[in-house]
Amino acid sequence: MGLMKVFSGSEVLAIALQERLEEAGVETSKKDNIQSARMAGYGGSDLAVEVFIQETDFAKANPVIEEFRMSL
């Protein structure tokens, strides 16, 4: 199994979701496209921070993700 993207948006929201998922026992990884673009010398506000989980953790993560989305 591989990684599955569960969120794409602002860094603040990505960190909030990551914390909730990790509290529920789901490991996450974050890809910061904004920081990557800055380091490469590009600008752009349309880039986002993405949160990924293992596909095998989706059943455990889905209720947390849905609750997070409803709270926005």
Short mmCIF file of C-alpha atoms in Angstrom, two decimals:
data_model
loop_
_atom_site.label_atom_id
_atom_site.label_comp_id
_atom_site.label_asym_id
_atom_site.label_seq_id
_atom_site.Cartn_x
_atom_site.Cartn_y
_atom_site.Cartn_z
CA MET A 1 0.00 0.00 0.00
CA GLY A 2 1.04 3.59 -0.49
CA LEU A 3 0.42 7.07 0.71
CA MET A 4 -2.92 8.79 0.28
CA LYS A 5 -3.45 12.57 0.27
CA VAL A 6 -6.13 13.55 2.78
CA PHE A 7 -5.70 17.33 2.86
CA SER A 8 -4.39 20.20 0.77
CA GLY A 9 -4.57 23.76 2.01
CA SER A 10 -2.99 26.25 4.39
CA GLU A 11 -0.15 25.28 6.69
CA VAL A 12 -2.13 26.20 9.82
CA LEU A 13 -5.00 23.87 8.89
CA ALA A 14 -2.62 21.12 7.79
CA ILE A 15 -0.87 21.18 11.16
CA ALA A 16 -4.21 21.13 13.00
CA LEU A 17 -5.34 18.07 11.04
CA GLN A 18 -1.98 16.37 11.51
CA GLU A 19 -2.24 16.81 15.27
CA ARG A 20 -5.75 15.35 15.37
CA LEU A 21 -4.77 12.37 13.25
CA GLU A 22 -1.67 11.64 15.32
CA GLU A 23 -3.73 11.84 18.53
CA ALA A 24 -5.95 9.13 16.99
CA GLY A 25 -2.89 6.96 16.34
CA VAL A 26 -2.55 7.64 12.61
CA GLU A 27 0.92 8.47 11.31
CA THR A 28 1.06 11.38 8.91
CA SER A 29 3.54 13.02 6.61
CA LYS A 30 3.42 16.57 5.34
CA LYS A 31 4.62 18.00 2.04
CA ASP A 32 5.12 21.75 2.14
CA ASN A 33 4.95 22.95 -1.48
CA ILE A 34 5.13 26.59 -0.36
CA GLN A 35 8.46 26.13 1.40
CA SER A 36 9.80 24.00 -1.46
CA ALA A 37 8.95 26.75 -3.95
CA ARG A 38 10.63 29.40 -1.80
CA MET A 39 13.80 27.34 -1.53
CA ALA A 40 13.85 26.90 -5.30
CA GLY A 41 13.48 30.64 -5.82
CA TYR A 42 9.86 30.62 -6.96
CA GLY A 43 6.95 32.46 -5.44
CA GLY A 44 3.32 31.67 -5.50
CA SER A 45 0.41 31.79 -3.14
CA ASP A 46 -1.56 29.10 -4.95
CA LEU A 47 0.73 26.38 -3.67
CA ALA A 48 -0.39 24.39 -0.67
CA VAL A 49 0.65 22.16 2.17
CA GLU A 50 -0.47 18.55 1.77
CA VAL A 51 -1.07 15.89 4.44
CA PHE A 52 -0.67 12.20 3.63
CA ILE A 53 -1.50 8.98 5.49
CA GLN A 54 -0.95 5.31 4.74
CA GLU A 55 -3.84 3.85 2.74
CA THR A 56 -4.13 1.09 5.34
CA ASP A 57 -4.94 3.72 8.03
CA PHE A 58 -7.86 5.24 6.12
CA ALA A 59 -10.60 3.47 8.10
CA LYS A 60 -9.15 4.81 11.36
CA ALA A 61 -8.46 8.27 9.93
CA ASN A 62 -11.71 8.91 8.06
CA PRO A 63 -13.88 9.82 11.10
CA VAL A 64 -11.19 12.26 12.27
CA ILE A 65 -10.92 13.82 8.81
CA GLU A 66 -14.70 14.19 8.47
CA GLU A 67 -15.00 15.77 11.92
CA PHE A 68 -12.18 18.17 11.01
CA ARG A 69 -13.86 19.15 7.73
CA MET A 70 -17.20 19.76 9.44
CA SER A 71 -15.51 22.05 11.98
CA LEU A 72 -14.14 24.37 9.25
#
